[in-house]
CSV table of C-alpha atoms in Angstrom, one decimal:
chain,number,residue,atom,x,y,z
X,1,MET,CA,-17.9,-11.9,-9.9
X,2,ASP,CA,-14.7,-12.9,-8.1
X,3,LYS,CA,-14.0,-10.6,-5.1
X,4,VAL,CA,-10.3,-9.3,-6.2
X,5,CYS,CA,-9.4,-6.1,-4.8
X,6,ALA,CA,-5.9,-3.9,-5.4
X,7,ILE,CA,-5.2,-1.7,-2.4
X,8,PHE,CA,-2.6,0.8,-3.7
X,9,GLY,CA,-1.1,2.0,-0.6
X,10,GLY,CA,-2.0,-1.0,1.5
X,11,SER,CA,0.9,-1.5,3.4
X,12,ARG,CA,0.2,1.1,6.2
X,13,GLY,CA,-2.0,3.9,7.0
X,14,ILE,CA,-5.8,3.7,5.8
X,15,GLY,CA,-4.9,1.2,2.9
X,16,ARG,CA,-3.6,-1.7,5.8
X,17,ALA,CA,-6.9,-0.8,7.7
X,18,VAL,CA,-9.2,-1.4,4.5
X,19,ALA,CA,-6.7,-4.8,3.8
X,20,GLN,CA,-7.5,-5.9,6.9
X,21,LEU,CA,-11.3,-5.6,6.9
X,22,MET,CA,-11.6,-6.8,3.5
X,23,ALA,CA,-9.3,-9.7,4.3
X,24,ARG,CA,-12.0,-11.1,7.1
X,25,LYS,CA,-14.9,-10.6,4.8
X,26,GLY,CA,-13.0,-13.0,2.3
X,27,TYR,CA,-11.5,-10.7,-0.5
X,28,ARG,CA,-8.5,-12.1,-2.4
X,29,LEU,CA,-6.0,-8.9,-2.3
X,30,ALA,CA,-3.0,-7.3,-3.8
X,31,ILE,CA,-1.5,-5.4,-1.5
X,32,ILE,CA,0.5,-2.5,-3.2
X,33,ALA,CA,2.9,-0.2,-2.0
X,34,ARG,CA,6.5,1.3,-3.4
X,35,ASN,CA,8.3,-0.8,-0.8
X,36,LEU,CA,8.1,-4.4,-1.7
X,37,GLU,CA,9.0,-5.5,1.9
X,38,GLY,CA,6.4,-3.5,3.4
X,39,ALA,CA,3.8,-4.5,0.9
X,40,LYS,CA,4.9,-8.0,1.8
X,41,ALA,CA,5.1,-7.8,5.6
X,42,ALA,CA,0.9,-6.0,5.5
X,43,ALA,CA,0.0,-9.2,3.2
X,44,GLY,CA,1.6,-11.6,5.5
X,45,ASP,CA,-0.2,-10.4,8.6
X,46,LEU,CA,-3.6,-10.8,6.7
X,47,GLY,CA,-2.8,-14.7,6.9
X,48,GLY,CA,-4.3,-16.3,3.9
X,49,ASP,CA,-3.4,-16.3,0.0
X,50,HIS,CA,-3.0,-12.5,-0.3
X,51,LEU,CA,-0.1,-11.2,-2.5
X,52,ALA,CA,2.0,-8.2,-2.5
X,53,PHE,CA,3.8,-5.9,-5.1
X,54,SER,CA,5.9,-3.3,-5.7
X,55,CYS,CA,4.6,-0.2,-7.6
X,56,ASP,CA,5.0,3.7,-8.2
X,57,VAL,CA,1.8,4.9,-8.7
X,58,ALA,CA,3.3,8.0,-10.7
X,59,LYS,CA,4.9,5.6,-13.7
X,60,GLU,CA,2.1,4.4,-16.0
X,61,HIS,CA,4.2,1.5,-17.2
X,62,ASP,CA,4.7,0.5,-13.3
X,63,VAL,CA,0.8,0.5,-13.0
X,64,GLN,CA,0.0,-1.4,-16.3
X,65,ASN,CA,2.7,-4.1,-15.2
X,66,THR,CA,1.3,-4.2,-11.8
X,67,PHE,CA,-2.3,-4.7,-13.3
X,68,GLU,CA,-0.7,-7.5,-15.6
X,69,GLU,CA,0.9,-9.4,-13.0
X,70,MET,CA,-2.3,-9.1,-10.6
X,71,GLU,CA,-4.5,-10.9,-13.5
X,72,LYS,CA,-1.9,-13.4,-14.0
X,73,HIS,CA,-1.8,-14.7,-10.3
X,74,LEU,CA,-5.3,-13.3,-8.8
X,75,GLY,CA,-7.7,-12.9,-12.1
X,76,ARG,CA,-9.4,-9.9,-12.9
X,77,VAL,CA,-9.5,-6.6,-10.4
X,78,ASN,CA,-12.6,-5.6,-9.8
X,79,PHE,CA,-12.3,-3.7,-6.6
X,80,LEU,CA,-10.0,-0.8,-6.5
X,81,VAL,CA,-8.8,1.2,-3.7
X,82,ASN,CA,-6.5,3.9,-4.2
X,83,ALA,CA,-4.9,4.7,-1.0
X,84,ALA,CA,-1.5,5.9,-2.0
X,85,GLY,CA,-0.1,9.1,-1.2
X,86,ILE,CA,2.8,11.4,0.0
X,87,ASN,CA,2.6,14.5,2.1
X,88,ARG,CA,5.4,17.2,1.9
X,89,ASP,CA,3.7,19.3,4.4
X,90,SER,CA,5.2,23.0,4.2
X,91,LEU,CA,4.6,26.5,3.5
X,92,LEU,CA,4.0,27.1,0.0
X,93,VAL,CA,6.9,29.8,-0.5
X,94,ARG,CA,9.3,27.2,1.4
X,95,THR,CA,8.1,24.2,-0.8
X,96,LYS,CA,10.3,23.2,-3.4
X,97,THR,CA,9.1,22.9,-6.8
X,98,GLU,CA,10.4,19.0,-7.1
X,99,ASP,CA,8.3,18.1,-3.8
X,100,MET,CA,5.1,19.9,-5.5
X,101,VAL,CA,5.3,17.8,-8.5
X,102,SER,CA,6.0,14.8,-6.5
X,103,GLN,CA,3.1,14.8,-4.6
X,104,LEU,CA,0.8,16.1,-7.9
X,105,HIS,CA,2.7,12.7,-9.4
X,106,THR,CA,1.8,10.3,-6.8
X,107,ASN,CA,-1.3,11.7,-5.4
X,108,LEU,CA,-3.3,13.0,-8.4
X,109,LEU,CA,-1.9,11.6,-11.3
X,110,GLY,CA,-1.3,8.0,-9.7
X,111,SER,CA,-5.0,7.9,-9.0
X,112,MET,CA,-5.7,8.6,-12.5
X,113,LEU,CA,-3.4,6.1,-13.9
X,114,THR,CA,-4.9,3.2,-11.3
X,115,CYS,CA,-8.3,3.9,-12.3
X,116,LYS,CA,-7.6,4.1,-16.2
X,117,ALA,CA,-5.9,0.4,-15.7
X,118,ALA,CA,-8.9,-0.9,-13.4
X,119,MET,CA,-11.5,0.3,-15.8
X,120,ARG,CA,-10.3,-1.6,-18.4
X,121,ALA,CA,-11.0,-5.1,-16.6
X,122,MET,CA,-14.1,-3.6,-15.3
X,123,ILE,CA,-15.4,-2.6,-18.6
X,124,GLN,CA,-14.7,-6.1,-19.9
X,125,GLN,CA,-16.5,-7.6,-16.9
X,126,GLN,CA,-19.2,-4.9,-16.8
X,127,GLY,CA,-18.5,-4.0,-13.2
X,128,GLY,CA,-16.5,-2.9,-10.5
X,129,SER,CA,-16.1,-0.8,-7.8
X,130,ILE,CA,-13.4,2.4,-7.3
X,131,VAL,CA,-12.8,4.2,-4.2
X,132,ASN,CA,-10.0,6.8,-4.1
X,133,VAL,CA,-9.4,7.9,-0.5
X,134,GLY,CA,-8.6,11.4,0.8
X,135,PHE,CA,-6.9,12.9,4.1
X,136,VAL,CA,-7.2,11.6,7.4
X,137,HIS,CA,-4.7,11.7,10.5
X,138,THR,CA,-2.5,8.5,9.8
X,139,ASP,CA,1.6,8.1,10.3
X,140,MET,CA,2.0,9.8,6.9
X,141,THR,CA,0.4,13.1,8.7
X,142,LYS,CA,1.6,12.8,11.9
X,143,ASP,CA,3.8,15.5,12.4
X,144,LEU,CA,1.2,18.2,11.1
X,145,LYS,CA,0.9,20.7,14.1
X,146,GLU,CA,-3.0,20.6,13.6
X,147,GLU,CA,-4.5,20.8,17.2
X,148,HIS,CA,-6.4,23.7,16.5
X,149,LEU,CA,-8.2,21.9,13.6
X,150,LYS,CA,-8.8,19.1,16.1
X,151,LYS,CA,-10.6,21.3,18.5
X,152,LYS,CA,-12.6,22.5,15.4
X,153,ILE,CA,-13.9,19.0,14.9
X,154,PRO,CA,-17.6,18.4,15.9
X,155,LEU,CA,-16.5,15.0,17.6
X,156,GLY,CA,-13.3,16.1,18.6
X,157,ARG,CA,-10.9,14.2,17.5
X,158,PHE,CA,-9.6,13.0,14.0
X,159,GLY,CA,-10.7,9.7,12.7
X,160,GLU,CA,-9.2,6.3,12.9
X,161,THR,CA,-8.1,4.5,9.9
X,162,ILE,CA,-10.6,1.5,10.5
X,163,GLU,CA,-13.6,4.1,10.7
X,164,VAL,CA,-12.3,5.3,6.9
X,165,ALA,CA,-11.8,1.6,6.3
X,166,HIS,CA,-15.6,1.0,7.1
X,167,ALA,CA,-16.5,3.5,4.7
X,168,VAL,CA,-14.6,2.4,1.8
X,169,VAL,CA,-15.8,-1.6,2.1
X,170,PHE,CA,-19.3,0.4,2.3
X,171,LEU,CA,-19.1,2.1,-1.1
X,172,LEU,CA,-17.0,-0.9,-2.5
X,173,GLU,CA,-19.7,-3.3,-1.9
X,174,SER,CA,-22.8,-1.1,-3.1
X,175,PRO,CA,-23.3,-1.4,-6.5
X,176,TYR,CA,-26.1,1.3,-6.4
X,177,VAL,CA,-23.8,3.9,-5.1
X,178,THR,CA,-21.6,5.7,-8.0
X,179,GLY,CA,-20.0,8.7,-8.7
X,180,HIS,CA,-20.4,10.1,-4.6
X,181,VAL,CA,-18.2,11.5,-2.5
X,182,LEU,CA,-18.3,10.1,1.3
X,183,VAL,CA,-17.3,12.7,3.3
X,184,VAL,CA,-15.7,11.2,6.7
X,185,ASP,CA,-14.7,14.1,8.6
X,186,GLY,CA,-16.4,13.8,12.0
X,187,GLY,CA,-18.5,16.7,10.8
X,188,LEU,CA,-15.9,19.1,10.2
X,189,GLN,CA,-17.7,20.5,7.1
X,190,LEU,CA,-20.6,21.2,8.9
X,191,ILE,CA,-18.6,24.2,10.3
X,192,LEU,CA,-16.0,25.4,7.6
């Protein structure tokens, strides 16, 4: 099986850290982001023949077109990383309904749409891996006022993107691990 991986949200944060690690391991990558210039910059920084694509994961037509383009230029995608996400952090009573809908469409529906598109190829080739990434401290969450939470983490700090990237690659490369939720939180779940 070829090592072709699509990384949605691969231009920054966790997705970019995953891309850097996977490029060193010899994967052929598609770096996908809403901003094509950002995706191109991230792909270019990796060296090699990695490709960049623009896609709004909340739009099924965009997702389908992106998978068609990836297959045309890289071959069938057999690894998928969903790291695309947006943050509209605010108190619920102050949050606009359109911000809630936008966040749900990108963070939830977007992952479902990319999984649906990837599954078609994975079923045909009888294999593949998908990892959906959750929350960690990145530039997207840098404005959150969560110092009190940081003090509660047994390791005493927020995780780094590369630490999550190692967990993502472990899951992608572990063919007998399936349907698993791997919590990478510095032990926070132990005290909550």
